[in-house]
N, CA, C and O of each residue as an XYZ file, in Angstrom:
908
protein
N       7.712    -19.923     -5.791
C       6.379    -20.526     -5.626
C       6.111    -21.552     -6.722
O       5.610    -22.644     -6.455
N       6.446    -21.194     -7.946
C       6.228    -22.121     -9.055
C       7.096    -23.366     -8.914
O       6.652    -24.475     -9.212
N       8.340    -23.179     -8.458
C       9.250    -24.321     -8.336
C       8.772    -25.300     -7.269
O       8.910    -26.511     -7.440
N       8.214    -24.794     -6.174
C       7.686    -25.680     -5.129
C       6.587    -26.559     -5.715
O       6.544    -27.761     -5.452
N       5.703    -25.965     -6.504
C       4.622    -26.735     -7.124
C       5.171    -27.720     -8.159
O       4.762    -28.880     -8.198
N       6.099    -27.250     -8.993
C       6.646    -28.095    -10.065
C       7.361    -29.319     -9.519
O       7.300    -30.395    -10.113
N       8.038    -29.159     -8.391
C       8.849    -30.252     -7.836
C       8.170    -30.952     -6.669
O       8.765    -31.829     -6.042
N       6.924    -30.574     -6.367
C       6.188    -31.167     -5.255
C       7.020    -31.093     -3.978
O       7.138    -32.070     -3.239
N       7.591    -29.918     -3.733
C       8.510    -29.736     -2.602
C       7.746    -29.531     -1.299
O       6.592    -29.102     -1.304
N       8.399    -29.841     -0.186
C       7.821    -29.621      1.137
C       7.901    -28.167      1.563
O       7.100    -27.700      2.373
N       8.878    -27.453      1.008
C       9.094    -26.060      1.415
C       9.953    -25.376      0.360
O      10.723    -26.024     -0.349
N       9.809    -24.070      0.269
C      10.668    -23.283     -0.617
C      11.299    -22.152      0.166
O      10.687    -21.591      1.075
N      12.540    -21.819     -0.198
C      13.250    -20.732      0.463
C      13.679    -19.691     -0.565
O      14.073    -20.034     -1.679
N      13.599    -18.420     -0.185
C      14.108    -17.333     -1.026
C      14.940    -16.404     -0.153
O      14.532    -16.022      0.944
N      16.109    -16.051     -0.662
C      17.018    -15.170      0.074
C      17.184    -13.846     -0.661
O      16.956    -13.764     -1.868
N      17.582    -12.814      0.073
C      18.024    -11.608     -0.602
C      19.493    -11.783     -0.978
O      20.101    -12.809     -0.676
N      20.053    -10.774     -1.637
C      21.365    -10.978     -2.268
C      22.500    -11.156     -1.273
O      23.486    -11.818     -1.597
N      22.401    -10.593     -0.074
C      23.473    -10.793      0.906
C      23.111    -11.856      1.933
O      23.798    -12.010      2.942
N      22.028    -12.590      1.673
C      21.666    -13.801      2.442
C      21.451    -13.544      3.927
O      21.733    -14.411      4.754
N      20.953    -12.356      4.269
C      20.641    -12.127      5.683
C      19.142    -12.187      5.966
O      18.727    -12.154      7.124
N      18.331    -12.274      4.914
C      16.882    -12.357      5.099
C      16.329    -13.562      4.337
O      16.818    -13.924      3.266
N      15.304    -14.166      4.917
C      14.765    -15.411      4.385
C      13.247    -15.344      4.278
O      12.552    -15.040      5.248
N      12.748    -15.635      3.079
C      11.306    -15.771      2.865
C      10.998    -17.247      2.638
O      11.815    -17.980      2.080
N       9.816    -17.679      3.072
C       9.444    -19.093      3.011
C       8.182    -19.270      2.186
O       7.246    -18.475      2.266
N       8.180    -20.337      1.387
C       7.007    -20.734      0.603
C       6.523    -22.072      1.143
O       7.317    -22.996      1.324
N       5.231    -22.179      1.401
C       4.682    -23.420      1.950
C       4.630    -24.514      0.890
O       4.890    -24.278     -0.290
N       4.285    -25.716      1.345
C       4.174    -26.859      0.414
C       3.064    -26.656     -0.616
O       2.998    -27.375     -1.613
N       2.196    -25.678     -0.375
C       1.132    -25.356     -1.335
C       1.599    -24.377     -2.401
O       0.834    -24.017     -3.296
N       2.857    -23.945     -2.308
C       3.382    -22.975     -3.261
C       2.979    -21.552     -2.936
O       2.955    -20.691     -3.815
N       2.658    -21.297     -1.654
C       2.196    -19.976     -1.238
C       3.212    -19.329     -0.302
O       3.684    -19.981      0.630
N       3.558    -18.067     -0.526
C       4.451    -17.371      0.417
C       3.731    -17.151      1.740
O       2.573    -16.734      1.754
N       4.400    -17.425      2.843
C       3.727    -17.362      4.151
C       3.862    -15.993      4.804
O       3.225    -15.738      5.827
N       4.674    -15.111      4.239
C       4.913    -13.802      4.849
C       6.212    -13.807      5.626
O       6.463    -14.708      6.426
N       7.022    -12.816      5.396
C       8.383    -12.816      5.957
C       8.405    -12.787      7.478
O       9.376    -13.234      8.088
N       7.342    -12.263      8.107
C       7.314    -12.240      9.572
C       7.310    -13.642     10.165
O       7.803    -13.852     11.273
N       6.757    -14.599      9.434
C       6.616    -15.944      9.993
C       7.887    -16.785      9.851
O       7.951    -17.895     10.379
N       8.889    -16.276      9.154
C      10.193    -16.946      9.149
C      10.733    -17.028     10.565
O      11.105    -18.102     11.039
N      10.773    -15.878     11.239
C      11.282    -15.848     12.614
C      10.368    -16.614     13.563
O      10.844    -17.240     14.510
N       9.069    -16.571     13.318
C       8.125    -17.287     14.184
C       8.391    -18.791     14.155
O       8.419    -19.434     15.205
N       8.583    -19.349     12.978
C       8.849    -20.790     12.865
C      10.185    -21.150     13.502
O      10.283    -22.138     14.231
N      11.206    -20.356     13.230
C      12.521    -20.633     13.820
C      12.463    -20.552     15.345
O      13.090    -21.354     16.038
N      11.715    -19.592     15.859
C      11.582    -19.433     17.309
C      10.854    -20.613     17.928
O      11.227    -21.076     19.006
N       9.827    -21.099     17.266
C       9.103    -22.261     17.775
C      10.045    -23.450     17.940
O       9.991    -24.143     18.955
N      10.897    -23.690     16.964
C      11.835    -24.815     17.065
C      12.817    -24.616     18.227
O      13.038    -25.532     19.020
N      13.397    -23.429     18.322
C      14.412    -23.183     19.359
C      13.809    -23.304     20.756
O      14.408    -23.932     21.629
N      12.635    -22.714     20.981
C      12.044    -22.735     22.314
C      11.560    -24.119     22.718
O      11.443    -24.408     23.908
N      11.281    -24.974     21.750
C      10.940    -26.356     22.089
C      12.134    -27.091     22.695
O      11.967    -28.058     23.438
N      13.317    -26.631     22.378
C      14.540    -27.295     22.836
C      15.238    -26.554     23.969
O      15.917    -27.159     24.798
N      15.062    -25.243     23.992
C      15.768    -24.427     24.990
C      14.928    -23.191     25.302
O      14.720    -22.342     24.435
N      14.447    -23.094     26.537
C      13.645    -21.937     26.899
C      14.547    -20.777     27.312
O      15.589    -20.965     27.940
N      14.118    -19.582     26.942
C      14.868    -18.393     27.297
C      14.273    -17.177     26.628
O      13.308    -17.299     25.873
N      14.831    -15.998     26.889
C      14.304    -14.767     26.317
C      14.391    -14.739     24.786
O      15.277    -15.347     24.185
N      13.455    -14.022     24.181
C      13.422    -13.781     22.737
C      13.456    -12.272     22.533
O      12.806    -11.527     23.266
N      14.212    -11.824     21.538
C      14.307    -10.394     21.246
C      13.937    -10.142     19.789
O      14.407    -10.843     18.893
N      13.098     -9.146     19.560
C      12.709     -8.766     18.201
C      12.447     -7.268     18.160
O      12.292     -6.628     19.201
N      12.399     -6.718     16.967
C      12.157     -5.285     16.886
C      10.670     -4.946     17.016
O       9.819     -5.835     17.060
N      10.381     -3.672     17.076
C       9.023     -3.204     17.361
C       8.013     -3.527     16.266
O       6.808     -3.520     16.518
N       8.492     -3.811     15.047
C       7.564     -4.043     13.942
C       7.370     -5.523     13.623
O       6.787     -5.861     12.593
N       7.849     -6.399     14.489
C       7.719     -7.844     14.267
C       6.382     -8.342     14.809
O       5.883     -7.836     15.815
N       5.811     -9.329     14.139
C       4.478     -9.842     14.460
C       4.279    -10.234     15.924
O       5.205    -10.695     16.591
N       3.066    -10.041     16.401
C       2.691    -10.448     17.757
C       2.623    -11.963     17.905
O       2.560    -12.474     19.024
N       2.635    -12.686     16.784
C       2.662    -14.151     16.858
C       3.874    -14.625     17.648
O       3.839    -15.680     18.281
N       4.941    -13.842     17.609
C       6.151    -14.196     18.354
C       5.868    -14.212     19.853
O       6.345    -15.096     20.565
N       5.103    -13.248     20.330
C       4.745    -13.196     21.742
C       3.889    -14.406     22.136
O       4.059    -14.971     23.217
N       2.971    -14.793     21.251
C       2.101    -15.930     21.539
C       2.896    -17.231     21.610
O       2.637    -18.080     22.463
N       3.858    -17.379     20.716
C       4.704    -18.581     20.724
C       5.530    -18.624     22.007
O       5.592    -19.657     22.675
N       6.165    -17.498     22.351
C       7.002    -17.458     23.553
C       6.179    -17.725     24.807
O       6.664    -18.362     25.742
N       4.954    -17.248     24.835
C       4.083    -17.431     25.995
C       3.810    -18.908     26.257
O       3.677    -19.324     27.408
N       3.728    -19.701     25.188
C       3.505    -21.141     25.348
C       4.587    -21.785     26.206
O       4.333    -22.764     26.907
N       5.790    -21.233     26.147
C       6.932    -21.816     26.852
C       7.314    -20.993     28.083
O       8.338    -21.254     28.715
N       6.491    -20.003     28.419
C       6.787    -19.177     29.582
C       8.004    -18.295     29.408
O       8.700    -17.990     30.377
N       8.271    -17.878     28.158
C       9.467    -17.090     27.867
C       9.106    -15.635     27.555
O       8.092    -15.378     26.905
N       9.914    -14.695     28.006
C       9.640    -13.285     27.720
C      10.106    -12.883     26.330
O      11.034    -13.470     25.774
N       9.442    -11.867     25.779
C       9.869    -11.260     24.521
C      10.223     -9.807     24.796
O       9.424     -9.062     25.364
N      11.415     -9.412     24.393
C      11.850     -8.029     24.550
C      11.901     -7.374     23.172
O      12.400     -7.963     22.212
N      11.384     -6.159     23.086
C      11.337     -5.422     21.822
C      12.421     -4.346     21.789
O      12.747     -3.738     22.808
N      12.966     -4.127     20.601
C      14.003     -3.109     20.425
C      13.634     -2.185     19.264
O      12.673     -2.425     18.533
N      14.413     -1.141     19.123
C      14.296     -0.309     17.931
C      14.611     -1.150     16.699
O      15.252     -2.196     16.796
N      14.158     -0.687     15.554
C      14.381     -1.410     14.306
C      15.846     -1.289     13.901
O      16.472     -0.242     14.071
N      16.375     -2.385     13.360
C      17.774     -2.418     12.958
C      18.493     -3.591     13.589
O      18.329     -3.864     14.778
N      19.290     -4.283     12.795
C      19.979     -5.490     13.252
C      20.831     -5.238     14.486
O      20.827     -6.038     15.421
N      21.559     -4.132     14.490
C      22.452     -3.865     15.618
C      21.659     -3.658     16.907
O      22.116     -4.048     17.981
N      20.482     -3.054     16.812
C      19.657     -2.860     18.004
C      19.150     -4.195     18.549
O      19.087     -4.398     19.762
N      18.791     -5.097     17.639
C      18.323     -6.416     18.072
C      19.463     -7.213     18.700
O      19.279     -7.829     19.749
N      20.624     -7.208     18.077
C      21.742     -7.977     18.636
C      22.186     -7.405     19.985
O      22.539     -8.161     20.890
N      22.170     -6.089     20.124
C      22.489     -5.488     21.435
C      21.479     -5.953     22.481
O      21.850     -6.274     23.610
N      20.198     -5.987     22.098
C      19.161     -6.450     23.023
C      19.315     -7.917     23.364
O      19.050     -8.328     24.494
N      19.738     -8.701     22.404
C      19.938    -10.128     22.649
C      21.070    -10.363     23.647
O      20.963    -11.211     24.533
N      22.130     -9.618     23.498
C      23.246     -9.742     24.451
C      22.823     -9.276     25.839
O      23.165     -9.897     26.845
N      22.083     -8.187     25.880
C      21.639     -7.629     27.154
C      20.754     -8.614     27.920
O      20.888     -8.763     29.135
N      19.844     -9.289     27.197
C      18.873    -10.167     27.841
C      19.250    -11.647     27.762
O      18.487    -12.514     28.189
N      20.437    -11.928     27.211
C      20.896    -13.311     27.080
C      19.854    -14.162     26.322
O      19.458    -15.235     26.777
N      19.432    -13.656     25.173
C      18.376    -14.294     24.395
C      18.844    -15.595     23.751
O      20.015    -15.750     23.404
N      17.906    -16.524     23.601
C      18.218    -17.793     22.919
C      17.973    -17.684     21.423
O      18.502    -18.484     20.652
N      17.181    -16.707     21.000
C      16.957    -16.428     19.581
C      16.383    -15.025     19.458
O      15.791    -14.494     20.398
N      16.567    -14.442     18.295
C      16.022    -13.115     18.044
C      16.002    -12.840     16.555
O      16.348    -13.698     15.743
N      15.593    -11.635     16.212
C      15.563    -11.285     14.800
C      14.578    -10.185     14.502
O      14.105     -9.486     15.399
N      14.273    -10.040     13.213
C      13.367     -9.002     12.754
C      12.314     -9.609     11.835
O      12.506    -10.671     11.244
N      11.189     -8.893     11.737
C      10.084     -9.387     10.933
C      10.277     -9.243      9.438
O       9.318     -9.372      8.678
N      11.489     -8.981      9.005
C      11.790     -8.902      7.578
C      12.421    -10.199      7.075
O      13.040    -10.220      6.011
N      12.264    -11.279      7.842
C      12.882    -12.544      7.473
C      14.257    -12.749      8.071
O      14.962    -13.693      7.717
N      14.641    -11.858      8.986
C      15.968    -11.954      9.590
C      15.959    -12.782     10.861
O      15.299    -12.425     11.837
N      16.692    -13.890     10.853
C      16.795    -14.780     12.009
C      18.197    -14.663     12.591
O      19.188    -14.774     11.869
N      18.277    -14.439     13.898
C      19.568    -14.353     14.583
C      19.606    -15.432     15.659
O      18.821    -15.404     16.606
N      20.520    -16.374     15.505
C      20.633    -17.498     16.436
C      22.014    -17.441     17.073
O      23.001    -17.795     16.428
N      22.104    -17.003     18.328
C      23.408    -16.709     18.928
C      24.332    -17.907     19.082
O      25.541    -17.725     19.231
N      23.805    -19.126     19.051
C      24.695    -20.290     19.119
C      25.585    -20.379     17.875
O      26.637    -21.018     17.895
N      25.142    -19.723     16.786
C      25.930    -19.724     15.548
C      26.643    -18.388     15.364
O      27.865    -18.340     15.223
N      25.868    -17.303     15.367
C      26.472    -15.975     15.238
C      25.452    -14.910     15.646
O      24.262    -15.195     15.779
N      25.932    -13.684     15.841
C      25.062    -12.560     16.181
C      24.823    -11.725     14.928
O      25.195    -10.553     14.865
N      24.205    -12.342     13.942
C      23.873    -11.641     12.701
C      22.670    -12.319     12.070
O      22.438    -13.510     12.280
N      21.894    -11.547     11.284
C      20.802    -12.149     10.534
C      21.412    -13.093      9.501
O      22.281    -12.701      8.723
N      20.951    -14.330      9.505
C      21.592    -15.356      8.680
C      20.509    -16.267      8.098
O      19.896    -17.051      8.823
N      20.277    -16.161      6.789
C      19.199    -16.932      6.164
C      19.498    -18.428      6.143
O      18.573    -19.238      6.190
N      20.762    -18.804      6.073
C      21.113    -20.229      6.063
C      20.821    -20.865      7.426
O      20.350    -21.999      7.502
N      21.103    -20.131      8.487
C      20.745    -20.602      9.824
C      19.230    -20.713      9.937
O      18.716    -21.678     10.502
N      18.511    -19.719      9.398
C      17.055    -19.774      9.404
C      16.531    -21.011      8.694
O      15.607    -21.662      9.181
N      17.109    -21.338      7.554
C      16.713    -22.549      6.823
C      16.912    -23.795      7.685
O      16.030    -24.650      7.769
N      18.074    -23.889      8.322
C      18.389    -25.070      9.126
C      17.386    -25.240     10.272
O      16.913    -26.347     10.527
N      17.067    -24.149     10.957
C      16.141    -24.230     12.086
C      14.745    -24.656     11.631
O      14.099    -25.474     12.285
N      14.284    -24.105     10.520
C      12.946    -24.436     10.039
C      12.899    -25.873      9.519
O      11.902    -26.567      9.722
N      13.949    -26.321      8.861
C      13.994    -27.718      8.401
C      14.004    -28.685      9.577
O      13.359    -29.733      9.525
N      14.727    -28.343     10.630
C      14.695    -29.168     11.847
C      13.284    -29.231     12.416
O      12.838    -30.286     12.867
N      12.576    -28.094     12.395
C      11.209    -28.046     12.912
C      10.298    -28.978     12.107
O       9.497    -29.714     12.682
N      10.421    -28.944     10.791
C       9.608    -29.823      9.949
C       9.921    -31.285     10.231
O       9.015    -32.112     10.334
N      11.192    -31.597     10.352
C      11.595    -32.987     10.574
C      11.131    -33.490     11.932
O      10.618    -34.603     12.044
N      11.308    -32.679     12.955
C      10.951    -33.104     14.308
C       9.443    -33.210     14.513
O       8.963    -34.115     15.196
N       8.704    -32.284     13.919
C       7.257    -32.246     14.136
C       6.502    -33.207     13.230
O       5.417    -33.673     13.579
N       7.075    -33.507     12.066
C       6.369    -34.323     11.086
C       5.216    -33.588     10.434
O       4.395    -34.196      9.747
N       5.151    -32.273     10.647
C       4.072    -31.466     10.094
C       4.547    -30.653      8.898
O       5.735    -30.364      8.753
N       3.601    -30.295      8.054
C       3.915    -29.421      6.931
C       3.965    -27.969      7.414
O       3.563    -27.658      8.535
N       4.465    -27.096      6.550
C       4.500    -25.672      6.891
C       3.091    -25.165      7.183
O       2.878    -24.446      8.160
N       2.141    -25.533      6.349
C       0.754    -25.079      6.540
C       0.165    -25.576      7.858
O      -0.541    -24.842      8.548
N       0.459    -26.820      8.195
C      -0.049    -27.363      9.461
C       0.552    -26.645     10.654
O      -0.138    -26.410     11.646
N       1.814    -26.297     10.573
C       2.454    -25.548     11.659
C       1.846    -24.151     11.778
O       1.597    -23.671     12.884
N       1.611    -23.506     10.649
C       1.027    -22.166     10.680
C      -0.387    -22.183     11.246
O      -0.830    -21.212     11.859
N      -1.086    -23.284     11.037
C      -2.449    -23.400     11.563
C      -2.478    -23.400     13.090
O      -3.517    -23.134     13.694
N      -1.336    -23.701     13.714
C      -1.273    -23.691     15.182
C      -1.007    -22.286     15.729
O      -1.090    -22.066     16.937
N      -0.686    -21.332     14.842
C      -0.414    -19.961     15.266
C      -1.703    -19.140     15.261
O      -2.607    -19.414     14.472
N      -1.794    -18.145     16.130
C      -2.921    -17.204     16.045
C      -2.920    -16.531     14.673
O      -1.863    -16.345     14.070
N      -4.085    -16.172     14.190
C      -4.226    -15.583     12.862
C      -4.038    -14.069     12.934
O      -4.885    -13.353     13.468
N      -2.924    -13.594     12.393
C      -2.661    -12.168     12.313
C      -2.451    -11.777     10.852
O      -2.017    -12.578     10.024
N      -2.771    -10.529     10.573
C      -2.494     -9.974      9.248
C      -1.686     -8.706      9.436
O      -2.058     -7.834     10.221
N      -0.585     -8.604      8.718
C       0.278     -7.435      8.852
C       0.344     -6.706      7.517
O       0.502     -7.330      6.467
N       0.223     -5.389      7.563
C       0.229     -4.547      6.364
C       1.347     -3.523      6.511
O       1.484     -2.888      7.557
N       2.144     -3.368      5.460
C       3.257     -2.426      5.482
C       3.117     -1.450      4.309
O       3.056     -1.857      3.149
N       3.070     -0.171      4.631
C       2.922      0.854      3.605
C       3.905      1.989      3.874
O       4.512      2.065      4.942
N       4.047      2.859      2.896
C       4.852      4.064      3.089
C       4.158      5.222      2.378
O       3.397      5.015      1.433
N       4.427      6.438      2.839
C       3.859      7.615      2.198
C       4.875      8.739      2.215
O       5.691      8.844      3.131
N       4.818      9.575      1.196
C       5.750     10.687      1.104
C       5.496     11.684      2.229
O       4.354     12.030      2.531
N       6.572     12.130      2.833
C       6.476     13.117      3.905
C       7.857     13.742      4.061
O       8.835     13.040      4.318
N       7.936     15.045      3.907
C       9.238     15.700      3.996
C       9.810     15.526      5.391
O       9.068     15.458      6.370
N      11.106     15.456      5.479
C      11.770     15.210      6.762
C      11.444     16.291      7.784
O      11.419     16.012      8.982
N      11.192     17.523      7.335
C      10.883     18.595      8.282
C       9.522     18.418      8.938
O       9.270     18.977     10.006
N       8.631     17.637      8.300
C       7.299     17.419      8.852
C       7.223     16.216      9.796
O       6.293     16.107     10.595
N       8.196     15.323      9.702
C       8.099     14.061     10.439
C       7.990     14.252     11.959
O       7.134     13.616     12.575
N       8.811     15.093     12.588
C       8.656     15.270     14.053
C       7.255     15.739     14.433
O       6.700     15.276     15.428
N       6.676     16.655     13.652
C       5.332     17.140     13.940
C       4.282     16.065     13.752
O       3.327     15.979     14.523
N       4.459     15.239     12.719
C       3.533     14.122     12.483
C       3.531     13.176     13.674
O       2.470     12.738     14.119
N       4.701     12.863     14.186
C       4.795     11.934     15.309
C       4.180     12.537     16.575
O       3.540     11.832     17.355
N       4.377     13.839     16.774
C       3.748     14.498     17.921
C       2.231     14.445     17.799
O       1.527     14.178     18.773
N       1.735     14.705     16.590
C       0.288     14.676     16.356
C      -0.289     13.299     16.663
O      -1.342     13.199     17.292
N       0.379     12.249     16.233
C      -0.116     10.895     16.473
C      -0.094     10.546     17.958
O      -1.002      9.875     18.448
N       0.934     10.994     18.678
C       0.972     10.752     20.128
C      -0.220     11.402     20.807
O      -0.785     10.840     21.746
N      -0.606     12.581     20.341
C      -1.752     13.278     20.923
C      -3.072     12.602     20.542
O      -3.957     12.433     21.381
N      -3.192     12.221     19.275
C      -4.433     11.621     18.775
C      -4.738     10.287     19.458
O      -5.900      9.946     19.676
N      -3.697      9.544     19.789
C      -3.882      8.199     20.342
C      -3.412      8.097     21.788
O      -3.017      7.026     22.248
N      -3.460      9.220     22.497
C      -2.930      9.269     23.865
C      -3.636      8.313     24.829
O      -3.070      7.949     25.860
N      -4.870      7.904     24.505
C      -5.602      7.021     25.418
C      -5.119      5.569     25.336
O      -5.505      4.738     26.158
N      -4.278      5.268     24.348
C      -3.771      3.900     24.182
C      -2.318      3.796     24.651
O      -1.620      4.808     24.719
N      -1.855      2.583     24.977
C      -0.425      2.407     25.259
C       0.405      2.785     24.031
O       0.094      2.380     22.911
N       1.452      3.558     24.253
C       2.283      4.051     23.156
C       3.755      3.792     23.473
O       4.205      4.003     24.599
N       4.493      3.335     22.471
C       5.940      3.141     22.576
C       6.591      4.136     21.620
O       6.298      4.123     20.424
N       7.464      4.994     22.128
C       8.068      6.043     21.306
C       9.569      5.837     21.097
O      10.281      6.778     20.744
N      10.041      4.641     21.309
C      11.482      4.411     21.147
C      11.937      4.536     19.698
O      13.082      4.906     19.438
N      11.048      4.230     18.753
C      11.418      4.278     17.332
C      10.182      4.727     16.555
O       9.433      3.897     16.040
N       9.972      6.034     16.472
C       8.732      6.536     15.905
C       7.632      6.471     16.951
O       7.862      6.760     18.125
N       6.431      6.090     16.519
C       5.297      5.955     17.427
C       4.609      4.619     17.156
O       4.119      4.375     16.053
N       4.577      3.756     18.177
C       3.846      2.503     18.090
C       2.658      2.590     19.037
O       2.813      2.832     20.234
N       1.470      2.388     18.479
C       0.225      2.479     19.244
C      -0.405      1.091     19.334
O      -0.576      0.410     18.323
N      -0.743      0.685     20.544
C      -1.329     -0.639     20.770
C      -2.795     -0.456     21.145
O      -3.116      0.102     22.194
N      -3.681     -0.933     20.271
C      -5.119     -0.796     20.492
C      -5.716     -2.179     20.768
O      -5.031     -3.184     20.580
N      -6.971     -2.251     21.206
C      -7.598     -3.561     21.416
C      -7.680     -4.398     20.142
O      -7.737     -5.626     20.209
N      -7.685     -3.738     18.979
C      -7.810     -4.464     17.713
C      -6.470     -4.900     17.133
O      -6.421     -5.766     16.260
N      -5.392     -4.306     17.612
C      -4.072     -4.616     17.061
C      -3.106     -3.487     17.375
O      -3.252     -2.811     18.393
N      -2.123     -3.278     16.514
C      -1.147     -2.217     16.732
C      -0.692     -1.631     15.395
O      -0.809     -2.263     14.346
N      -0.173     -0.410     15.464
C       0.470      0.156     14.286
C       1.701      0.941     14.714
O       1.776      1.463     15.827
N       2.657      1.010     13.806
C       3.920      1.710     14.045
C       4.150      2.692     12.907
O       4.063      2.326     11.735
N       4.440      3.926     13.250
C       4.753      4.961     12.269
C       6.143      5.500     12.582
O       6.419      5.905     13.711
N       7.007      5.502     11.590
C       8.363      6.010     11.816
C       8.885      6.653     10.534
O       8.505      6.269      9.428
N       9.749      7.623     10.705
C      10.350      8.283      9.553
C      11.519      7.485      9.012
O      12.232      6.823      9.766
N      11.713      7.549      7.706
C      12.857      6.896      7.084
C      14.116      7.717      7.328
O      14.077      8.947      7.366
N      15.226      7.016      7.492
C      16.507      7.700      7.665
C      17.156      8.057      6.336
O      18.128      8.810      6.298
N      16.619      7.515      5.240
C      17.278      7.678      3.941
C      16.381      8.325      2.882
O      16.882      8.770      1.849
N      15.057      8.385      3.119
C      14.135      8.919      2.125
C      13.131      9.855      2.800
O      12.889      9.739      4.001
N      12.539     10.790      2.027
C      11.511     11.682      2.588
C      10.153     10.973      2.655
O       9.205     11.358      1.971
N      10.080      9.952      3.476
C       8.853      9.163      3.615
C       8.678      8.760      5.073
O       9.623      8.780      5.862
N       7.451      8.395      5.408
C       7.220      7.700      6.661
C       6.731      6.296      6.331
O       6.042      6.079      5.334
N       7.097      5.361      7.175
C       6.671      3.973      7.011
C       5.587      3.663      8.034
O       5.678      4.047      9.200
N       4.568      2.964      7.571
C       3.445      2.599      8.430
C       3.301      1.085      8.413
O       3.138      0.484      7.351
N       3.359      0.472      9.582
C       3.158     -0.974      9.713
C       2.002     -1.181     10.678
O       1.973     -0.588     11.757
N       1.049     -2.020     10.291
C      -0.083     -2.305     11.169
C      -0.359     -3.797     11.184
O      -0.202     -4.479     10.172
N      -0.774     -4.299     12.350
C      -1.114     -5.713     12.477
C      -2.418     -5.849     13.248
O      -2.634     -5.180     14.259
N      -3.283     -6.727     12.751
C      -4.569     -6.983     13.402
C      -4.970     -8.424     13.116
O      -4.261     -9.152     12.422
N      -6.108     -8.821     13.656
C      -6.589    -10.192     13.462
C      -7.147    -10.431     12.065
O      -7.368    -11.575     11.669
N      -7.373     -9.357     11.322
C      -7.862     -9.499      9.947
C      -7.143     -8.497      9.060
O      -6.698     -7.446      9.522
N      -7.034     -8.833      7.783
C      -6.399     -7.940      6.827
C      -7.200     -6.644      6.715
O      -6.627     -5.562      6.589
N      -8.516     -6.760      6.760
C      -9.375     -5.586      6.655
C      -9.095     -4.588      7.773
O      -8.978     -3.387      7.528
N      -8.987     -5.097      9.015
C      -8.744     -4.214     10.149
C      -7.366     -3.579     10.082
O      -7.212     -2.397     10.390
N      -6.360     -4.353      9.681
C      -5.012     -3.804      9.558
C      -4.978     -2.684      8.521
O      -4.330     -1.658      8.725
N      -5.676     -2.889      7.416
C      -5.725     -1.858      6.377
C      -6.518     -0.639      6.828
O      -6.218      0.487      6.430
N      -7.530     -0.866      7.657
C      -8.284      0.259      8.213
C      -7.377      1.145      9.067
O      -7.452      2.372      8.997
N      -6.524      0.516      9.869
C      -5.614      1.289     10.717
C      -4.629      2.078      9.872
O      -4.355      3.243     10.160
N      -4.093      1.449      8.828
C      -3.156      2.152      7.942
C      -3.858      3.318      7.256
O      -3.292      4.407      7.153
N      -5.087      3.100      6.786
C      -5.835      4.157      6.101
C      -6.121      5.322      7.041
O      -6.028      6.483      6.642
N      -6.468      5.011      8.290
C      -6.749      6.069      9.264
C      -5.519      6.933      9.504
O      -5.607      8.160      9.538
N      -4.373      6.281      9.671
C      -3.131      7.029      9.880
C      -2.796      7.853      8.640
O      -2.395      9.012      8.748
N      -2.958      7.259      7.483
C      -2.667      7.948      6.221
C      -3.495      9.229      6.123
O      -2.969     10.283      5.765
N      -4.783      9.141      6.439
C      -5.669     10.305      6.371
C      -5.283     11.356      7.405
O      -5.301     12.553      7.115
N      -4.936     10.912      8.607
C      -4.559     11.857      9.652
C      -3.286     12.607      9.286
O      -3.193     13.818      9.483
N      -2.313     11.890      8.757
C      -1.052     12.521      8.373
C      -1.279     13.489      7.208
O      -0.766     14.608      7.214
N      -2.046     13.051      6.215
C      -2.322     13.909      5.058
C      -3.005     15.201      5.483
O      -2.660     16.284      5.012
N      -3.983     15.071      6.385
C      -4.719     16.243      6.870
C      -3.816     17.177      7.655
O      -3.891     18.396      7.499
N      -2.959     16.606      8.505
C      -2.071     17.425      9.321
C      -1.081     18.181      8.460
O      -0.844     19.368      8.684
N      -0.492     17.504      7.467
C       0.484     18.157      6.584
C      -0.168     19.269      5.776
O       0.421     20.329      5.568
N      -1.404     19.012      5.320
C      -2.119     20.002      4.509
C      -2.466     21.248      5.318
O      -2.564     22.348      4.774
N      -2.650     21.061      6.628
C      -3.034     22.194      7.466
C      -1.821     23.069      7.839
O      -1.973     24.067      8.543
């Protein structure tokens, strides 16, 4: 962020150590959120080639809005690169990825690739003549919150059953934990495969609402475990 400001750059990129995830900093020196890496790359690809898009269950709904502009379907998969790539092959997707900054562009390879993500986003800037901030202004305004809480592995199946019962009146996806879709947004609760925790991801039109959903789930889980 500081380097973008110091050098008056149009965009900044940050990678993780194995270069499969990409975070973006706008021309204002502000991080845009890792979910919007895939959103920007998808916008560029669909402008040139329409087709299915595949992403995991915890990726922003902005992806659906972008695909809808071009009449393209979005297919959701369980979390994990291999699940997304399997879904991409199944649906013959033109692009896919995960909301952690992972962009998968099958014309190059079937793997999350931050360098490919950089190339697609730079092409988008060049072709549109718009800044990162101007492009983001064309997207619906979503806020996504990601939290985790301690929960022993023996309690996780019961927690997920409890949430399915508590939110039974809403559409629910149980392919990877429990994803509940409400009129205000959605949240996903799933157990970690490596730690005694559950992860909670929520998205809504405002940060306040997304945090309200996370807090509600946190309280429900805490109460259930205590009982």
